[in-house]
Coordinates of C-alpha atoms and ligand atoms in Angstrom, one line a residue:
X156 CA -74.1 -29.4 -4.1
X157 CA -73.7 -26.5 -6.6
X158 CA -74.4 -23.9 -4.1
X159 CA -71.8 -25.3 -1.7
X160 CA -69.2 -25.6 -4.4
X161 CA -70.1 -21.8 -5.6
X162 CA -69.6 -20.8 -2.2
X163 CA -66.5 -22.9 -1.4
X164 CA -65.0 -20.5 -4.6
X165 CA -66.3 -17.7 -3.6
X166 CA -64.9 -17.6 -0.4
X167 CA -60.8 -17.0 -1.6
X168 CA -61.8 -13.8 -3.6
X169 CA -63.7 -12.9 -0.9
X170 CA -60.3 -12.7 1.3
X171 CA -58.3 -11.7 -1.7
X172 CA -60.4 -8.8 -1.7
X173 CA -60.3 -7.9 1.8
X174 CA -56.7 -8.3 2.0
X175 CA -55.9 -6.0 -1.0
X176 CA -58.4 -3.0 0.9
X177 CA -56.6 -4.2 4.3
X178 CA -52.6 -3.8 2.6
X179 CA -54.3 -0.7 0.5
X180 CA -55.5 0.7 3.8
X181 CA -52.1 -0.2 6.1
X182 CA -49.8 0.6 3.4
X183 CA -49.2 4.2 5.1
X184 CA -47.9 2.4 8.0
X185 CA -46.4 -0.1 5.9
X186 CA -44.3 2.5 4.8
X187 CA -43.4 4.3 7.7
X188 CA -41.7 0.8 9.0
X189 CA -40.1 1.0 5.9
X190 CA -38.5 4.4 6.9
X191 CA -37.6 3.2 10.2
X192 CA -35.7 0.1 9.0
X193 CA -33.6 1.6 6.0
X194 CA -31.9 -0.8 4.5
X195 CA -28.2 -0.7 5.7
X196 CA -25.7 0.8 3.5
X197 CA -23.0 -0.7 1.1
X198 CA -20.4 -1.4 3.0
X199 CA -16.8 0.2 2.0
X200 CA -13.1 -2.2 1.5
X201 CA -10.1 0.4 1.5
X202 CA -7.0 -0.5 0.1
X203 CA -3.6 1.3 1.4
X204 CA -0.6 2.5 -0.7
X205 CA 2.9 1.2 -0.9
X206 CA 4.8 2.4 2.5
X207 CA 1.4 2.5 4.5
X208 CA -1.0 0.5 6.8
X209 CA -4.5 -0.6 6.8
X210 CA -5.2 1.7 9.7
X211 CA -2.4 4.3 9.9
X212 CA -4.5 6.7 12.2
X213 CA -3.0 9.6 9.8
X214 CA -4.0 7.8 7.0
X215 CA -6.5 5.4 6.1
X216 CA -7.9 5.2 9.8
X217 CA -8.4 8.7 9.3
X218 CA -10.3 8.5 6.1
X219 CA -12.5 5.6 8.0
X220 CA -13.9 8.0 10.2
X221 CA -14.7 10.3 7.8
X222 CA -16.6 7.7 5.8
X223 CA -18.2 7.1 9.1
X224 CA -19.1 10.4 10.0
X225 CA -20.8 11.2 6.3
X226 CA -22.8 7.9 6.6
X227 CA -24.6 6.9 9.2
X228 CA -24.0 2.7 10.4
X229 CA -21.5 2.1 7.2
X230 CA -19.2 -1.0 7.6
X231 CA -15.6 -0.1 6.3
X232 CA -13.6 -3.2 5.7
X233 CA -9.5 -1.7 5.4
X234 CA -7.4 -4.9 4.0
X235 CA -4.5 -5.6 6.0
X236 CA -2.0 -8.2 4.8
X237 CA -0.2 -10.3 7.3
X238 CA -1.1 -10.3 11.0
X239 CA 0.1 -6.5 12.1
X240 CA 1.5 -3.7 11.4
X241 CA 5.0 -4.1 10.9
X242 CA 4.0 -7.3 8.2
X243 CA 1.4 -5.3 6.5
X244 CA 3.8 -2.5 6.1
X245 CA 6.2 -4.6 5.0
X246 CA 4.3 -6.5 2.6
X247 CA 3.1 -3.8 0.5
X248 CA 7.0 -3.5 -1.0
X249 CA 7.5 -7.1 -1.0
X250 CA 4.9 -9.1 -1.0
X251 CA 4.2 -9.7 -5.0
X252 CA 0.5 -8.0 -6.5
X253 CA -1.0 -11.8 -7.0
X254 CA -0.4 -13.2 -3.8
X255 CA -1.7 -10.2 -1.8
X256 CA -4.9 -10.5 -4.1
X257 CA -4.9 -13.8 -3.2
X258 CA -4.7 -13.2 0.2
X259 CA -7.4 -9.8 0.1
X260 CA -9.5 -12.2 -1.6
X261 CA -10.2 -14.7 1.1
X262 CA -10.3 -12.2 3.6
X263 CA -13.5 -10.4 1.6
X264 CA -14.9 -13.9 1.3
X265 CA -15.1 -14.9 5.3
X266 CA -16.2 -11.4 6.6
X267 CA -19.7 -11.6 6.1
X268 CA -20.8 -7.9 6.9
X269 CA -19.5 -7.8 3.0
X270 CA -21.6 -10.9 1.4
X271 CA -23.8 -8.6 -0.6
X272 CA -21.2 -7.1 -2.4
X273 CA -19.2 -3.7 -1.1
X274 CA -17.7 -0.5 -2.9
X275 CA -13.7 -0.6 -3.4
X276 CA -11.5 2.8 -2.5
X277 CA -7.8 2.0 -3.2
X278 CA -5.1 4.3 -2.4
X279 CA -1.9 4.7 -4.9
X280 CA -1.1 0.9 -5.8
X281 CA -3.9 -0.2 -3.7
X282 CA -6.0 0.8 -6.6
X283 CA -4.3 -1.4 -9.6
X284 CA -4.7 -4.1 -6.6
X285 CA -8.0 -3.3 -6.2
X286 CA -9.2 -3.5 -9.6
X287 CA -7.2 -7.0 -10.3
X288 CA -9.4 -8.3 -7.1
X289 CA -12.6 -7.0 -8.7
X290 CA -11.5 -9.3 -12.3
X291 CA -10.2 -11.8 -10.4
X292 CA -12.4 -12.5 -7.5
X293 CA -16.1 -11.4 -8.1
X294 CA -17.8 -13.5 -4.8
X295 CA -18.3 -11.2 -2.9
X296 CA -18.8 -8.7 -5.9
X297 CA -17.3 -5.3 -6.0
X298 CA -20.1 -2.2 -7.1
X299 CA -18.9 0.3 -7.0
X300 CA -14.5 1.2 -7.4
X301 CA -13.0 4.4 -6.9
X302 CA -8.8 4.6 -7.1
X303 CA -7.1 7.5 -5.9
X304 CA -3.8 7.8 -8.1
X305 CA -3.7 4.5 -9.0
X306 CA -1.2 3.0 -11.7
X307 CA -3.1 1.1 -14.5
X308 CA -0.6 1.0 -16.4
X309 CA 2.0 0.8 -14.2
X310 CA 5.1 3.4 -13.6
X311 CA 8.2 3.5 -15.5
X312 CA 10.2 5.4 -12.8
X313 CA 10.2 5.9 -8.7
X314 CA 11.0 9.7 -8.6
X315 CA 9.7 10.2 -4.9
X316 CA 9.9 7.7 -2.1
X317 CA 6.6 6.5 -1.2
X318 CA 6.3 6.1 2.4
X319 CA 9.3 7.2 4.3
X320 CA 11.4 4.4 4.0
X321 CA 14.3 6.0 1.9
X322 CA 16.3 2.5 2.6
X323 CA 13.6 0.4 1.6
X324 CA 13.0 3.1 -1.7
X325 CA 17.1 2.4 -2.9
X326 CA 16.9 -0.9 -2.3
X327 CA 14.1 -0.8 -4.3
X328 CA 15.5 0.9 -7.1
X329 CA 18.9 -1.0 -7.5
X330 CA 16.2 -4.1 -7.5
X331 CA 13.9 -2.7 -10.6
X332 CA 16.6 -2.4 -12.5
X333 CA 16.1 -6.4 -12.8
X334 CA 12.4 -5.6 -12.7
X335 CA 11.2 -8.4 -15.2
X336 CA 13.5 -11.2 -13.9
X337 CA 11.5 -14.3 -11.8
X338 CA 13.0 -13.6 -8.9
X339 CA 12.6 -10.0 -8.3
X340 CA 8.9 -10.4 -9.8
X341 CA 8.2 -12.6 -6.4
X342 CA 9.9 -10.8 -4.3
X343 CA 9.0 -7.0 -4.8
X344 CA 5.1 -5.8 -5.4
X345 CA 5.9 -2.8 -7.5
X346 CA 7.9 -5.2 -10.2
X347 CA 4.6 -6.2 -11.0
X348 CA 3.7 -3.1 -12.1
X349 CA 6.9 -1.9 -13.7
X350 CA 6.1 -0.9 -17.3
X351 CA 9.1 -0.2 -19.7
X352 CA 7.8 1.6 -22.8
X353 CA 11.2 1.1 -24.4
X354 CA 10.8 -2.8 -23.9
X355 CA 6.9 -3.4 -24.2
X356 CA 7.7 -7.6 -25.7
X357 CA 9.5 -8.5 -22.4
X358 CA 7.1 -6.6 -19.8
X359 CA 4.0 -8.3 -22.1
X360 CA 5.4 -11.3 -21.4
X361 CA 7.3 -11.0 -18.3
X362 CA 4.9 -9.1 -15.9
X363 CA 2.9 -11.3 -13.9
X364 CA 0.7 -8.9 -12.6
X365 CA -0.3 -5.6 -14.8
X366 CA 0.5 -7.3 -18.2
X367 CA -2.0 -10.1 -17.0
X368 CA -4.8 -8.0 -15.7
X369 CA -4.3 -5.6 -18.8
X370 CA -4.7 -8.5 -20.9
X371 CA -2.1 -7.6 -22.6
X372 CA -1.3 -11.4 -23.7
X373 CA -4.9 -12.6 -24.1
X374 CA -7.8 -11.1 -23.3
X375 CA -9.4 -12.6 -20.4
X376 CA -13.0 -12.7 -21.1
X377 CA -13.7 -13.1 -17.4
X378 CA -11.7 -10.3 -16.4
X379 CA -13.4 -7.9 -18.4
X380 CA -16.9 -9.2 -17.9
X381 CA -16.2 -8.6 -14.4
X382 CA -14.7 -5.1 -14.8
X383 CA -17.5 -4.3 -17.4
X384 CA -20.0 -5.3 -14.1
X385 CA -19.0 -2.5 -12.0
X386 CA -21.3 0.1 -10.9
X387 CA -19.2 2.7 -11.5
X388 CA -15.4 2.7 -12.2
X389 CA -13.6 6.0 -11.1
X390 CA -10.4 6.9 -11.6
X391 CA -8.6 10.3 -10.0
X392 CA -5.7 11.5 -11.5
X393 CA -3.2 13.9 -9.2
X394 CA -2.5 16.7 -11.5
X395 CA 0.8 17.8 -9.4
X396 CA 1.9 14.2 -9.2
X397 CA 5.6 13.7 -8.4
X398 CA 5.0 10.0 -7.2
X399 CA 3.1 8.4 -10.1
X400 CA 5.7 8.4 -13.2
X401 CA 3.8 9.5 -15.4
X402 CA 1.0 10.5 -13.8
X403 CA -1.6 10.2 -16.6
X404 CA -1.4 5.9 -15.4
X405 CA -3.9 7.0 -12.6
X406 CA -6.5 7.6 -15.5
X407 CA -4.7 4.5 -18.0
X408 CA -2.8 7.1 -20.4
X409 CA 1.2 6.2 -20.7
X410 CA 3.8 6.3 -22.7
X411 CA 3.4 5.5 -26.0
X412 CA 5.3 1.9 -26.7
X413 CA 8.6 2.4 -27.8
X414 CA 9.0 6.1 -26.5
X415 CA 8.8 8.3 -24.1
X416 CA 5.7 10.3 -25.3
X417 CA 2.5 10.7 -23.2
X418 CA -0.8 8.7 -24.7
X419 CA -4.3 9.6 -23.6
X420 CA -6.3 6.6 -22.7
X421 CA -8.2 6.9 -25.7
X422 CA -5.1 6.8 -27.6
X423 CA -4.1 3.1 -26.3
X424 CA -4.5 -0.2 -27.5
X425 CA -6.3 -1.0 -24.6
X426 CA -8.9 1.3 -25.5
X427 CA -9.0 1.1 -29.1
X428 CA -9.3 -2.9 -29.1
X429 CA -11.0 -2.3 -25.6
X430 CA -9.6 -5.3 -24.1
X431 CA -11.0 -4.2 -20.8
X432 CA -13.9 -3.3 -21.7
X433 CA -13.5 0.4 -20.7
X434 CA -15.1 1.6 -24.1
X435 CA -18.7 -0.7 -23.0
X436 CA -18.6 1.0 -19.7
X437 CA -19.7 4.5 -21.4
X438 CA -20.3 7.0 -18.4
X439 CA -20.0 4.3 -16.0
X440 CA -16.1 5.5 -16.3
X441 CA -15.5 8.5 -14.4
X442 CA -12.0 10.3 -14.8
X443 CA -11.6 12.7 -11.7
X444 CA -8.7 14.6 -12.1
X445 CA -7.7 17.3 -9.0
X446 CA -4.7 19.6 -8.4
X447 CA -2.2 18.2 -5.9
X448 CA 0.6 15.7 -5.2
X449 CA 0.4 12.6 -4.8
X450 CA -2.9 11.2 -2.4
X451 CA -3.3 15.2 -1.6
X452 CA -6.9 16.0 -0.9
X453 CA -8.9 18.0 2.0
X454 CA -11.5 16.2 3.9
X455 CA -13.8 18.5 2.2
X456 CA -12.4 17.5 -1.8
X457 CA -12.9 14.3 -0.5
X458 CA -16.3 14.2 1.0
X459 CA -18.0 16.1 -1.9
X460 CA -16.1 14.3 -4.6
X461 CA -15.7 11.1 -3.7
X462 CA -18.0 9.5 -0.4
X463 CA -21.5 11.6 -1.2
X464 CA -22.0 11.2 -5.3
X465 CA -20.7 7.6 -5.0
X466 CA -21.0 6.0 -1.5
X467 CA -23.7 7.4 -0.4
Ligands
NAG248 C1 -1.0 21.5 -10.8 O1 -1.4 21.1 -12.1 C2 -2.3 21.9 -12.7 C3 -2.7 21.3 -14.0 O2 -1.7 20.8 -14.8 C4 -1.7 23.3 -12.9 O3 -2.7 24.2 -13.5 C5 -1.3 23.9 -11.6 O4 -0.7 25.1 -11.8 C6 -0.4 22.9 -10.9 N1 -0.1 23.4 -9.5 C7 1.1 23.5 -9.0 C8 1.1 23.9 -7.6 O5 2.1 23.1 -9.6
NAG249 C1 -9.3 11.6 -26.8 O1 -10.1 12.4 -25.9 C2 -9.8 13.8 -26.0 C3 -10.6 14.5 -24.9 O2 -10.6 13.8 -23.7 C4 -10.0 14.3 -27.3 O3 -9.6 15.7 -27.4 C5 -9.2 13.6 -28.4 O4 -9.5 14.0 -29.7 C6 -9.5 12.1 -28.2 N1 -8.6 11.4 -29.1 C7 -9.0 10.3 -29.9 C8 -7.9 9.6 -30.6 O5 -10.1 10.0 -29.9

Protein backbone atom coordinates (compact mmCIF):
# COMPACT_ATOMS: atom_id res chain seq x y z
CA UNK A 1 0.00 0.00 0.00
CA UNK A 2 2.80 2.46 0.73
CA UNK A 3 4.79 1.44 -2.14
CA UNK A 4 1.88 1.89 -4.46
CA UNK A 5 1.00 5.29 -3.08
CA UNK A 6 4.90 6.36 -3.28
CA UNK A 7 4.75 5.35 -6.79
CA UNK A 8 1.36 6.78 -7.68
CA UNK A 9 3.33 10.33 -6.56
CA UNK A 10 6.16 9.71 -8.09
CA UNK A 11 4.91 9.22 -11.36
CA UNK A 12 3.71 13.32 -12.05
CA UNK A 13 7.34 14.58 -11.34
CA UNK A 14 8.42 11.89 -13.26
CA UNK A 15 6.54 13.54 -16.43
CA UNK A 16 7.08 16.99 -15.13
CA UNK A 17 10.54 16.26 -15.50
CA UNK A 18 10.53 14.87 -18.80
CA UNK A 19 8.42 17.50 -20.17
CA UNK A 20 10.67 20.39 -18.95
CA UNK A 21 13.97 18.40 -20.83
CA UNK A 22 11.40 17.73 -23.78
CA UNK A 23 10.22 21.88 -23.99
CA UNK A 24 14.09 22.63 -22.96
CA UNK A 25 15.17 20.36 -25.77
CA UNK A 26 12.27 21.67 -28.62
CA UNK A 27 12.48 25.09 -27.53
CA UNK A 28 14.86 25.90 -30.66
CA UNK A 29 12.16 24.89 -32.80
CA UNK A 30 9.67 26.31 -30.59
CA UNK A 31 11.19 29.38 -31.50
CA UNK A 32 11.66 29.18 -35.03
CA UNK A 33 7.61 28.74 -35.31
CA UNK A 34 7.61 31.74 -33.39
CA UNK A 35 9.54 33.59 -36.19
CA UNK A 36 7.41 32.21 -38.78
CA UNK A 37 4.19 33.34 -37.20
CA UNK A 38 5.01 37.09 -36.09
CA UNK A 39 2.52 38.41 -34.45
CA UNK A 40 0.55 40.77 -36.90
CA UNK A 41 1.17 44.36 -36.57
CA UNK A 42 -0.94 47.26 -35.01
CA UNK A 43 -3.14 48.14 -37.24
CA UNK A 44 -3.30 52.02 -38.34
CA UNK A 45 -6.99 54.46 -38.33
CA UNK A 46 -6.15 57.71 -40.53
CA UNK A 47 -8.19 60.61 -40.14
CA UNK A 48 -8.48 63.24 -43.18
CA UNK A 49 -8.49 67.11 -43.08
CA UNK A 50 -11.27 69.61 -43.64
CA UNK A 51 -11.81 69.76 -47.66
CA UNK A 52 -10.48 66.01 -48.12
CA UNK A 53 -11.59 62.31 -48.39
CA UNK A 54 -10.85 59.21 -46.62
CA UNK A 55 -9.19 57.84 -49.74
CA UNK A 56 -8.30 60.87 -51.99
CA UNK A 57 -5.76 58.73 -54.04
CA UNK A 58 -3.45 62.12 -53.86
CA UNK A 59 -3.94 62.12 -50.45
CA UNK A 60 -4.63 59.85 -47.75
CA UNK A 61 -4.88 56.74 -50.25
CA UNK A 62 -1.56 57.75 -51.10
CA UNK A 63 -0.23 57.81 -47.62
CA UNK A 64 -1.97 54.13 -47.16
CA UNK A 65 0.28 52.69 -49.49
CA UNK A 66 3.12 53.99 -48.15
CA UNK A 67 2.25 52.63 -44.74
CA UNK A 68 1.77 49.47 -46.62
CA UNK A 69 4.83 49.41 -48.43
CA UNK A 70 7.08 50.17 -44.97
CA UNK A 71 5.13 47.40 -43.19
CA UNK A 72 4.61 44.33 -44.25
CA UNK A 73 0.47 42.83 -43.81
CA UNK A 74 -0.54 46.24 -41.77
CA UNK A 75 -4.35 46.87 -41.61
CA UNK A 76 -4.99 50.73 -42.25
CA UNK A 77 -8.50 51.60 -41.26
CA UNK A 78 -9.10 55.53 -43.08
CA UNK A 79 -12.50 56.90 -41.40
CA UNK A 80 -14.98 58.00 -43.92
CA UNK A 81 -18.17 59.75 -42.77
CA UNK A 82 -21.27 59.28 -44.61
CA UNK A 83 -21.62 56.67 -47.42
CA UNK A 84 -19.13 58.26 -50.28
CA UNK A 85 -17.36 60.59 -51.40
CA UNK A 86 -19.17 63.50 -52.11
CA UNK A 87 -20.90 63.05 -48.14
CA UNK A 88 -17.58 62.56 -46.61
CA UNK A 89 -16.26 65.54 -48.24
CA UNK A 90 -18.96 67.36 -47.37
CA UNK A 91 -19.20 66.46 -43.94
CA UNK A 92 -15.84 67.43 -42.86
CA UNK A 93 -17.16 71.37 -43.17
CA UNK A 94 -20.46 70.69 -41.88
CA UNK A 95 -20.92 67.99 -40.11
CA UNK A 96 -20.26 69.29 -36.22
CA UNK A 97 -16.80 67.61 -34.33
CA UNK A 98 -19.14 65.41 -31.80
CA UNK A 99 -21.38 63.81 -34.12
CA UNK A 100 -18.57 62.72 -36.46
CA UNK A 101 -16.86 61.21 -33.30
CA UNK A 102 -19.86 59.71 -32.70
CA UNK A 103 -20.11 58.34 -35.81
CA UNK A 104 -15.94 57.38 -36.13
CA UNK A 105 -16.56 55.77 -32.98
CA UNK A 106 -19.01 53.04 -33.96
CA UNK A 107 -17.29 52.47 -37.05
CA UNK A 108 -13.80 51.48 -34.95
CA UNK A 109 -16.12 49.36 -32.72
CA UNK A 110 -17.69 46.89 -35.61
CA UNK A 111 -14.44 46.46 -37.63
CA UNK A 112 -12.90 43.91 -35.85
CA UNK A 113 -9.32 43.77 -37.62
CA UNK A 114 -9.07 46.84 -34.88
CA UNK A 115 -10.38 44.98 -31.54
CA UNK A 116 -6.92 44.98 -29.98
CA UNK A 117 -6.47 48.44 -30.10
CA UNK A 118 -4.85 50.49 -33.36
CA UNK A 119 -2.42 53.62 -33.75
CA UNK A 120 -4.32 57.06 -34.72
CA UNK A 121 -2.70 59.42 -37.63
CA UNK A 122 -5.00 62.47 -38.10
CA UNK A 123 -4.49 64.97 -40.74
CA UNK A 124 -5.09 68.88 -39.94
CA UNK A 125 -8.53 68.82 -38.03
CA UNK A 126 -8.60 65.16 -38.27
CA UNK A 127 -6.14 65.28 -35.44
CA UNK A 128 -8.14 67.42 -32.67
CA UNK A 129 -10.86 64.73 -33.91
CA UNK A 130 -8.78 62.09 -33.36
CA UNK A 131 -7.63 62.86 -30.01
CA UNK A 132 -11.44 63.70 -28.68
CA UNK A 133 -12.15 59.94 -30.03
CA UNK A 134 -9.16 58.55 -28.06
CA UNK A 135 -10.91 60.51 -24.52
CA UNK A 136 -14.11 59.83 -25.53
CA UNK A 137 -14.24 56.33 -26.89
CA UNK A 138 -11.37 54.08 -25.45
CA UNK A 139 -13.13 50.30 -26.73
CA UNK A 140 -11.30 49.73 -29.05
CA UNK A 141 -8.32 51.68 -27.39
CA UNK A 142 -6.05 53.98 -29.30
CA UNK A 143 -1.88 53.30 -28.63
CA UNK A 144 -0.31 55.08 -30.14
CA UNK A 145 -1.58 58.95 -31.81
CA UNK A 146 0.37 60.92 -34.13
CA UNK A 147 -1.47 64.51 -35.52
CA UNK A 148 0.00 66.18 -38.35
CA UNK A 149 -0.89 69.97 -37.90
CA UNK A 150 -3.58 69.53 -35.80
CA UNK A 151 -5.43 72.41 -33.85
CA UNK A 152 -5.59 71.70 -30.10
CA UNK A 153 -6.46 74.64 -29.41
CA UNK A 154 -8.31 75.55 -32.03
CA UNK A 155 -7.73 78.55 -34.79
CA UNK A 156 -8.69 81.99 -34.40
CA UNK A 157 -8.60 82.77 -38.15
CA UNK A 158 -8.97 80.90 -41.75
CA UNK A 159 -6.20 82.68 -43.71
CA UNK A 160 -5.98 79.92 -46.55
CA UNK A 161 -8.77 77.87 -47.90
CA UNK A 162 -8.35 74.36 -46.98
CA UNK A 163 -9.35 72.23 -49.65
CA UNK A 164 -10.27 73.94 -52.85
CA UNK A 165 -13.55 74.90 -52.20
CA UNK A 166 -13.14 78.77 -52.20
CA UNK A 167 -17.24 78.89 -52.03
CA UNK A 168 -17.52 76.55 -49.35
CA UNK A 169 -14.29 78.66 -47.51
CA UNK A 170 -16.52 82.31 -47.74
CA UNK A 171 -19.39 80.80 -46.77
CA UNK A 172 -17.56 79.62 -44.18
CA UNK A 173 -16.12 82.69 -42.99
CA UNK A 174 -19.35 85.02 -43.13
CA UNK A 175 -20.62 81.86 -40.87
CA UNK A 176 -17.74 82.07 -38.07
CA UNK A 177 -18.42 85.31 -37.58
CA UNK A 178 -21.50 83.74 -35.44
CA UNK A 179 -19.04 81.09 -34.53
CA UNK A 180 -20.39 80.46 -30.84
CA UNK A 181 -24.16 80.76 -31.61
CA UNK A 182 -26.24 77.11 -31.42
CA UNK A 183 -26.97 77.02 -34.59
CA UNK A 184 -23.80 77.49 -36.47
CA UNK A 185 -22.13 75.19 -33.67
CA UNK A 186 -24.36 72.23 -35.34
CA UNK A 187 -24.09 73.09 -38.49
CA UNK A 188 -20.29 73.77 -39.29
CA UNK A 189 -17.32 71.38 -37.87
CA UNK A 190 -14.65 74.08 -37.65
CA UNK A 191 -17.10 76.28 -35.08
CA UNK A 192 -16.21 73.74 -32.82
CA UNK A 193 -12.89 74.58 -32.90
CA UNK A 194 -13.02 78.31 -33.20
CA UNK A 195 -11.06 79.84 -30.31
CA UNK A 196 -11.43 83.72 -29.71
CA UNK A 197 -8.60 84.80 -27.37
CA UNK A 198 -10.29 88.23 -27.09
CA UNK A 199 -13.54 86.34 -25.74
CA UNK A 200 -12.20 83.23 -23.80
CA UNK A 201 -15.77 83.27 -21.09
CA UNK A 202 -18.08 82.74 -24.23
CA UNK A 203 -15.91 80.13 -26.24
CA UNK A 204 -15.41 78.24 -22.49
CA UNK A 205 -18.78 78.07 -22.37
CA UNK A 206 -20.09 78.07 -25.80
CA UNK A 207 -17.83 75.55 -27.68
CA UNK A 208 -19.16 72.21 -27.63
CA UNK A 209 -16.35 70.56 -28.92
CA UNK A 210 -12.55 71.99 -28.09
CA UNK A 211 -13.71 73.77 -24.80
CA UNK A 212 -15.13 70.28 -23.77
CA UNK A 213 -12.31 68.09 -24.71
CA UNK A 214 -9.85 70.75 -23.29
CA UNK A 215 -11.69 70.59 -20.19
CA UNK A 216 -11.76 73.83 -20.13
CA UNK A 217 -15.22 73.86 -17.91
CA UNK A 218 -14.39 70.84 -15.77
CA UNK A 219 -11.96 68.53 -15.98
CA UNK A 220 -13.06 65.35 -17.18
CA UNK A 221 -11.28 62.78 -15.22
CA UNK A 222 -12.07 60.14 -17.87
CA UNK A 223 -10.85 62.19 -20.63
CA UNK A 224 -7.57 62.63 -19.36
CA UNK A 225 -7.04 59.14 -17.90
CA UNK A 226 -7.65 58.12 -21.37
CA UNK A 227 -5.26 60.60 -23.03
CA UNK A 228 -2.71 59.98 -20.07
CA UNK A 229 -3.07 56.02 -21.57
CA UNK A 230 -1.60 56.63 -24.81
CA UNK A 231 1.46 55.07 -25.94
CA UNK A 232 2.81 57.87 -27.26
CA UNK A 233 1.14 61.23 -28.14
CA UNK A 234 2.90 63.14 -31.01
CA UNK A 235 2.26 66.28 -32.20
CA UNK A 236 3.98 67.93 -35.57
CA UNK A 237 3.95 71.42 -35.84
CA UNK A 238 4.29 72.97 -39.72
CA UNK A 239 6.77 75.64 -39.19
CA UNK A 240 5.73 77.52 -42.62
CA UNK A 241 2.10 77.14 -41.70
CA UNK A 242 -0.19 79.55 -43.52
CA UNK A 243 -3.36 77.25 -42.84
CA UNK A 244 -3.23 76.74 -39.02
CA UNK A 245 -3.83 80.42 -37.41
CA UNK A 246 -1.49 80.34 -35.31
CA UNK A 247 0.40 77.62 -36.02
CA UNK A 248 1.94 76.95 -32.61
CA UNK A 249 -2.07 75.02 -31.94
CA UNK A 250 -0.58 72.02 -33.76
CA UNK A 251 1.81 71.61 -30.61
CA UNK A 252 -1.19 73.29 -27.95
CA UNK A 253 0.62 76.88 -27.70
CA UNK A 254 -1.99 79.91 -28.52
CA UNK A 255 -2.73 83.08 -27.88
CA UNK A 256 -2.54 84.16 -24.70
CA UNK A 257 -6.34 84.89 -23.28
CA UNK A 258 -7.23 88.23 -23.77
CA UNK A 259 -4.53 89.09 -26.60
CA UNK A 260 -3.09 88.35 -29.41
CA UNK A 261 0.31 87.22 -28.08
CA UNK A 262 1.79 83.74 -28.85
CA UNK A 263 1.93 81.17 -25.54
CA UNK A 264 4.13 78.15 -25.50
CA UNK A 265 2.35 75.07 -24.32
CA UNK A 266 4.12 75.18 -21.23
CA UNK A 267 3.01 78.61 -20.72
CA UNK A 268 -0.88 77.54 -20.68
CA UNK A 269 -3.28 76.86 -18.22
CA UNK A 270 -3.75 73.65 -19.56
CA UNK A 271 -0.28 72.74 -18.82
CA UNK A 272 0.28 74.41 -15.71
CA UNK A 273 -2.96 72.93 -13.95
CA UNK A 274 -2.41 70.03 -16.50
CA UNK A 275 -5.89 69.37 -17.01
CA UNK A 276 -5.00 66.91 -19.75
CA UNK A 277 -2.66 65.36 -18.30
CA UNK A 278 0.06 66.33 -20.75
CA UNK A 279 2.52 67.20 -17.85
CA UNK A 280 2.08 63.07 -16.45
CA UNK A 281 2.79 61.96 -19.98
CA UNK A 282 6.65 63.07 -19.62
CA UNK A 283 8.51 61.83 -22.92
CA UNK A 284 5.54 60.05 -23.87
CA UNK A 285 4.71 63.65 -25.54
CA UNK A 286 6.59 64.15 -28.62
CA UNK A 287 6.60 67.75 -30.32
CA UNK A 288 7.77 67.23 -34.04
CA UNK A 289 8.08 70.28 -35.57
CA UNK A 290 9.33 70.36 -39.63
CA UNK A 291 9.66 73.20 -42.16
CA UNK A 292 6.77 73.48 -44.60
CA UNK A 293 3.12 74.56 -45.22
CA UNK A 294 0.55 73.19 -44.22
CA UNK A 295 0.42 68.93 -44.38
CA UNK A 296 3.83 69.48 -46.55
CA UNK A 297 6.13 66.51 -46.11
CA UNK A 298 8.11 64.06 -48.60
CA UNK A 299 7.44 60.36 -48.51
CA UNK A 300 10.88 60.16 -47.20
CA UNK A 301 10.17 63.05 -43.95
CA UNK A 302 7.44 60.92 -43.53
CA UNK A 303 8.63 57.40 -43.50
CA UNK A 304 11.66 58.11 -41.22
CA UNK A 305 9.82 60.45 -38.91
CA UNK A 306 6.70 59.32 -38.57
CA UNK A 307 5.73 55.31 -39.76
CA UNK A 308 9.33 53.58 -38.66
CA UNK A 309 10.14 55.13 -34.88
CA UNK A 310 6.32 54.84 -34.18
CA UNK A 311 4.42 52.32 -36.25
CA UNK A 312 6.67 50.07 -36.77
C1 LIG B 1 10.09 78.05 -42.33
O1 LIG B 1 10.17 78.27 -40.93
C2 LIG B 1 11.47 78.08 -40.40
C3 LIG B 1 11.37 78.18 -38.88
O2 LIG B 1 10.66 79.30 -38.48
C4 LIG B 1 12.41 79.11 -41.01
O3 LIG B 1 13.72 78.91 -40.50
C5 LIG B 1 12.41 78.92 -42.53
O4 LIG B 1 13.19 79.91 -43.12
C6 LIG B 1 10.99 78.99 -43.07
N1 LIG B 1 10.99 78.62 -44.48
C7 LIG B 1 10.38 79.34 -45.40
C8 LIG B 1 10.45 78.82 -46.79
O5 LIG B 1 9.75 80.35 -45.12
C1 LIG C 1 8.93 76.44 -21.86
O1 LIG C 1 9.76 75.59 -22.61
C2 LIG C 1 10.83 76.30 -23.27
C3 LIG C 1 11.60 75.29 -24.09
O2 LIG C 1 10.76 74.51 -24.86
C4 LIG C 1 11.70 76.99 -22.27
O3 LIG C 1 12.69 77.70 -22.93
C5 LIG C 1 10.87 77.90 -21.38
O4 LIG C 1 11.67 78.44 -20.36
C6 LIG C 1 9.70 77.14 -20.78
N1 LIG C 1 8.84 78.08 -20.09
C7 LIG C 1 8.33 77.82 -18.89
C8 LIG C 1 7.39 78.84 -18.34
O5 LIG C 1 8.59 76.80 -18.27
Amino acid sequence: MAKELKFKSMLPKNICFVLILLLHALSPILGMFRMNFPTSPVPIVMWHGIGDTCCNPLSLGRIKEVIEKEINGVYVHSISIGHGFAKDAESGYFMPPNKQIEIACEQLRSDDNLKNGYHGLGFSQGGQFLRGLAQRCSDPPMKTLVTLGGQHQGVYGLPKCPGDSKKYCDYIRRLLNHAYSNWVQRILAPAGYWHDPLDEPTYKKKSKFLADINNEVFINQEYKQNLVNLEKLVLVKFNNDTTVQPKESSWFGYYKPGSLVIQRLNETSLWIEDRLGLKKMGDRLVLLDTDGDHLQFSEEWFVTNIVRPYFK
